[in-house]
PDB file of C-alpha atoms in Angstrom:
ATOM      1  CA  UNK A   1      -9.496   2.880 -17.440  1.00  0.00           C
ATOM      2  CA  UNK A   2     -11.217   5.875 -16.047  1.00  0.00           C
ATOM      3  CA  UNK A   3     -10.239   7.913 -13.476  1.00  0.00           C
ATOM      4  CA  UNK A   4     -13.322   6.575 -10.938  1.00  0.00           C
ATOM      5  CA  UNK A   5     -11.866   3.250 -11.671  1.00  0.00           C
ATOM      6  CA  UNK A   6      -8.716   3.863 -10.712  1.00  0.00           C
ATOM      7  CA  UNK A   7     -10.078   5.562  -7.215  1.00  0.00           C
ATOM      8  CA  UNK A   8     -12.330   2.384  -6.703  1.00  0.00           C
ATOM      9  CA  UNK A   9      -9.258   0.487  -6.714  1.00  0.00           C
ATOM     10  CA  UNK A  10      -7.751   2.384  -4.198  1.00  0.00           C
ATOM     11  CA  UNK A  11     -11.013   2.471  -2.134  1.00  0.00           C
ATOM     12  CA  UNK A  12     -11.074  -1.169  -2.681  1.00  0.00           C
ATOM     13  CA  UNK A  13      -7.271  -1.310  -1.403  1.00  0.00           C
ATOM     14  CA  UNK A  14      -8.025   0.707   2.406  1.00  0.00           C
ATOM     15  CA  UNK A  15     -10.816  -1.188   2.846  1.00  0.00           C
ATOM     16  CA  UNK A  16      -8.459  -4.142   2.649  1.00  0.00           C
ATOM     17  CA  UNK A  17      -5.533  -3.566   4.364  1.00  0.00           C
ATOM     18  CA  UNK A  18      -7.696  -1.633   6.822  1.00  0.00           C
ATOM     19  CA  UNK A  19      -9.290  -4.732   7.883  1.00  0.00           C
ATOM     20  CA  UNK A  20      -5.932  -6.612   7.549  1.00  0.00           C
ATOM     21  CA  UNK A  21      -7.954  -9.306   4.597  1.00  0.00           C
ATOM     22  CA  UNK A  22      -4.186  -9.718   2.893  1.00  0.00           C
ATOM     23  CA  UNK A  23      -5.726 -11.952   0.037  1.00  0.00           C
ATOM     24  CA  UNK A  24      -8.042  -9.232  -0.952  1.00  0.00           C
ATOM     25  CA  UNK A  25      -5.140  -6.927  -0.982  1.00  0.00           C
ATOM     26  CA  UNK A  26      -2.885  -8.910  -2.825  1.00  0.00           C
ATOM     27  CA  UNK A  27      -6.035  -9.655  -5.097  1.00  0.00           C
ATOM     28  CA  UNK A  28      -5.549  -5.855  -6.452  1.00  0.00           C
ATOM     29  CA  UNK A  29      -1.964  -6.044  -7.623  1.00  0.00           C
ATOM     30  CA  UNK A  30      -0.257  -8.022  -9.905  1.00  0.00           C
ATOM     31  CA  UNK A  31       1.630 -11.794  -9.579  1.00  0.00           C
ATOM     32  CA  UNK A  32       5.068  -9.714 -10.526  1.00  0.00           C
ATOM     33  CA  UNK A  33       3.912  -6.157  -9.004  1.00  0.00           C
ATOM     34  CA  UNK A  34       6.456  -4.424  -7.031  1.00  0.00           C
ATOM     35  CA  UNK A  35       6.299  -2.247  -4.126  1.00  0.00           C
ATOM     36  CA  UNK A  36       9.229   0.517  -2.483  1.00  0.00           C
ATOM     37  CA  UNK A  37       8.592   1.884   1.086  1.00  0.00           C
ATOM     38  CA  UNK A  38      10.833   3.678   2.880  1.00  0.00           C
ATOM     39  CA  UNK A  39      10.028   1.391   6.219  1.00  0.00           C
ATOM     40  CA  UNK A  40      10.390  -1.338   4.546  1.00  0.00           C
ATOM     41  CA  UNK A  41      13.825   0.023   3.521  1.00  0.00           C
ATOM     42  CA  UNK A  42      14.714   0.486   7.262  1.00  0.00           C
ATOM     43  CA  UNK A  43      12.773  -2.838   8.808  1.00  0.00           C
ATOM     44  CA  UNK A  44      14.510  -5.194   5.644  1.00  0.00           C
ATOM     45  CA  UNK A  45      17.943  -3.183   4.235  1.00  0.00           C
ATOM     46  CA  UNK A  46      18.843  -6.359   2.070  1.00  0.00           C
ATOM     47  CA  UNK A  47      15.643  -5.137   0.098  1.00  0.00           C
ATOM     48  CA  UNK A  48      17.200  -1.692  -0.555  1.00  0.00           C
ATOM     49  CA  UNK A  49      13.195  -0.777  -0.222  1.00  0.00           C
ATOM     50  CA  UNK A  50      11.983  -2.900  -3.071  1.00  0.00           C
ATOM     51  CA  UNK A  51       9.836  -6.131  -3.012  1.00  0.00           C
ATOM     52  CA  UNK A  52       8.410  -8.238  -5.757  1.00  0.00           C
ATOM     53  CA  UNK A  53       5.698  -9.969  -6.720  1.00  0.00           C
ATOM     54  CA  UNK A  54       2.839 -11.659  -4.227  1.00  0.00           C
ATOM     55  CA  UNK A  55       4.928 -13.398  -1.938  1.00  0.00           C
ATOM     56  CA  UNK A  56       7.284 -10.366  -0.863  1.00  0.00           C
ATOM     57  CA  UNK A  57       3.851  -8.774  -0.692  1.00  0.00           C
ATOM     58  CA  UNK A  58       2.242 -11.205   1.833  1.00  0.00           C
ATOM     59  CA  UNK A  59       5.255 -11.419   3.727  1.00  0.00           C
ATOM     60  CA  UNK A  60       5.964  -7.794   4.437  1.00  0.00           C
ATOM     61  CA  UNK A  61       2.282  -7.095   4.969  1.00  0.00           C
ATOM     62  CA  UNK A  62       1.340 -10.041   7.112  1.00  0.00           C
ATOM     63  CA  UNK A  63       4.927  -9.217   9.346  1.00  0.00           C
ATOM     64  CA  UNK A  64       3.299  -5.501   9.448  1.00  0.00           C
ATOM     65  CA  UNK A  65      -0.355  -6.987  10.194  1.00  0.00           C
ATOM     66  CA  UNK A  66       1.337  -9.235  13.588  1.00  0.00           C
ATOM     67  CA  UNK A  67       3.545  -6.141  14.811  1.00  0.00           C
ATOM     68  CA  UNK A  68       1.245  -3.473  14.822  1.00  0.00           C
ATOM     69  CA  UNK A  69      -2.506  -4.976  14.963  1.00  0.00           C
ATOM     70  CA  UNK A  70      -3.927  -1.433  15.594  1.00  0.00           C
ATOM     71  CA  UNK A  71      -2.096   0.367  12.117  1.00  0.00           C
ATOM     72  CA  UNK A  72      -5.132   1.846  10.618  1.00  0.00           C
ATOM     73  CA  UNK A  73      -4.491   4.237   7.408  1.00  0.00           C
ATOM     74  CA  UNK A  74      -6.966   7.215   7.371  1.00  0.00           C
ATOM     75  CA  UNK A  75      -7.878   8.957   3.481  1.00  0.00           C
ATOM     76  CA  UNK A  76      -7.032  12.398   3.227  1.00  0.00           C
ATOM     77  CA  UNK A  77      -7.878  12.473  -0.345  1.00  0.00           C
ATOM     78  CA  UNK A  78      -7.538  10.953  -3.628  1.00  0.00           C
ATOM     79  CA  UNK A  79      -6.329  12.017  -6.895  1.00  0.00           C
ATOM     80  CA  UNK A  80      -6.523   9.643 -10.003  1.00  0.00           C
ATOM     81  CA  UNK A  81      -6.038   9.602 -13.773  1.00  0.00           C
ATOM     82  CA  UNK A  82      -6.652   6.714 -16.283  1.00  0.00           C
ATOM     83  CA  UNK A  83      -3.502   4.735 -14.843  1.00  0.00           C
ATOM     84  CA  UNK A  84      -2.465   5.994 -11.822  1.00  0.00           C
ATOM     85  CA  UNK A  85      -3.790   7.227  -8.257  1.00  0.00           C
ATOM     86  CA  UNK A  86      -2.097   9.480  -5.457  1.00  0.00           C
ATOM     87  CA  UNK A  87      -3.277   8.938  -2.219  1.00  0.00           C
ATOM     88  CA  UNK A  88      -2.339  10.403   0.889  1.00  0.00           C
ATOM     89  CA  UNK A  89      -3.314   9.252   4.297  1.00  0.00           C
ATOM     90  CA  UNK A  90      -2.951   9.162   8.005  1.00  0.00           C
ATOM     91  CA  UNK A  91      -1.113   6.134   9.159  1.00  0.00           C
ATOM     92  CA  UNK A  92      -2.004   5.757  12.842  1.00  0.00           C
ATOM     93  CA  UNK A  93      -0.723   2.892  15.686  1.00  0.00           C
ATOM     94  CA  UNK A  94      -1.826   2.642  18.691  1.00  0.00           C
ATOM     95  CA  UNK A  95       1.132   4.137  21.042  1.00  0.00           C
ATOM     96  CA  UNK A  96       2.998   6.179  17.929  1.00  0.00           C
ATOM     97  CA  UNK A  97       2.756   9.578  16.781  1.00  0.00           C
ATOM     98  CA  UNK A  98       0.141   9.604  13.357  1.00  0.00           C
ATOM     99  CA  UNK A  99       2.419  10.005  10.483  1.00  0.00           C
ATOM    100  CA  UNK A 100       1.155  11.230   7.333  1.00  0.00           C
ATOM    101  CA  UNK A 101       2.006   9.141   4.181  1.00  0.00           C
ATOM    102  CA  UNK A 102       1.243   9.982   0.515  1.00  0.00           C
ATOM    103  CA  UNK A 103       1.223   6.529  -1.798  1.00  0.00           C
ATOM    104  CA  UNK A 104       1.492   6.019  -5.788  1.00  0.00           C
ATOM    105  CA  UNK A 105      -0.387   3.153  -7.283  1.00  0.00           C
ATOM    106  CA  UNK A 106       0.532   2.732 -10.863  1.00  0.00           C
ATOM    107  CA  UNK A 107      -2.547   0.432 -12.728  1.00  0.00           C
ATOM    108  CA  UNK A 108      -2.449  -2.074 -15.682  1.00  0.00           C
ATOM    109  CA  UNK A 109      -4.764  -3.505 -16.575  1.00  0.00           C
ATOM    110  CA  UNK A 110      -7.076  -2.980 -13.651  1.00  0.00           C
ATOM    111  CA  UNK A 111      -4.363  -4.490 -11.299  1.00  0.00           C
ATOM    112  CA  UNK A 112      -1.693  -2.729  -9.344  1.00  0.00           C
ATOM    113  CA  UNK A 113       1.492  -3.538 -10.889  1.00  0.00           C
ATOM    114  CA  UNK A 114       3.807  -0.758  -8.937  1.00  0.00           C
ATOM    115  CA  UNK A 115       3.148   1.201  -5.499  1.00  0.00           C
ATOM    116  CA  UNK A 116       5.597   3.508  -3.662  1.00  0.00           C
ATOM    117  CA  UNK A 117       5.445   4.984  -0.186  1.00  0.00           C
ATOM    118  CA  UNK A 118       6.640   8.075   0.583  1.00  0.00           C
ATOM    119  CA  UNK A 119       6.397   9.842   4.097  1.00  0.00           C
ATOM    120  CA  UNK A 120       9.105  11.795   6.091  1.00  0.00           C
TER     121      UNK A 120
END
């Protein structure tokens, strides 16, 4: 894939969790893709960080979505080569001090098959 492909995916992916559409989102990675964030680490320990595949997916993001209806993630920039794209981004809730966040999305085969969070 192209670099521009790999950004549309992740312009593809704010648009979707930025409107909280979870099957669109889960649309961009794949069945067994797997996904380490450091909140997810604190909010789930038994995970150690790490979920797998679409169901871990909806069910972190949909807990997420019901919690904190105003998170919004704001694009600083993007940087993408023919299988992978950094992003960093604002996270922002309503009643919480913006944190910024920079994200890996590692692509196969025009589908997410590994993201990573990392923020302080």
């Amino acid at each position: 894939m192209q670099p521009r492909d790999i950004e549309h995916i992740a312009v593809k992916w704010f648009e979707a969790f930025n409107t909280k559409q979870l099957d669109k989102l889960l649309d961009l990675y794949a069945d067994d893709a797997e996904h380490f964030s450091p909140k997810l680490k604190i909010r789930r320990p038994e995970t150690n960080g790490l979920v797998r595949g679409h169901n871990a997916l909806r069910e972190w993001w949909q807990d997420a979505f019901d919690r904190l209806p105003t998170l919004y993630y704001r694009v600083n920039s993007l940087t993408a080569n023919g299988y992978r794209v950094f992003m960093e981004y604002i996270r922002t809730v309503q009643g919480e001090e913006d944190m910024l966040v920079a994200e890996v999305l590692e692509i196969k085969d025009g589908k997410i098959v590994f993201s990573r969070v990392y923020h302080g």
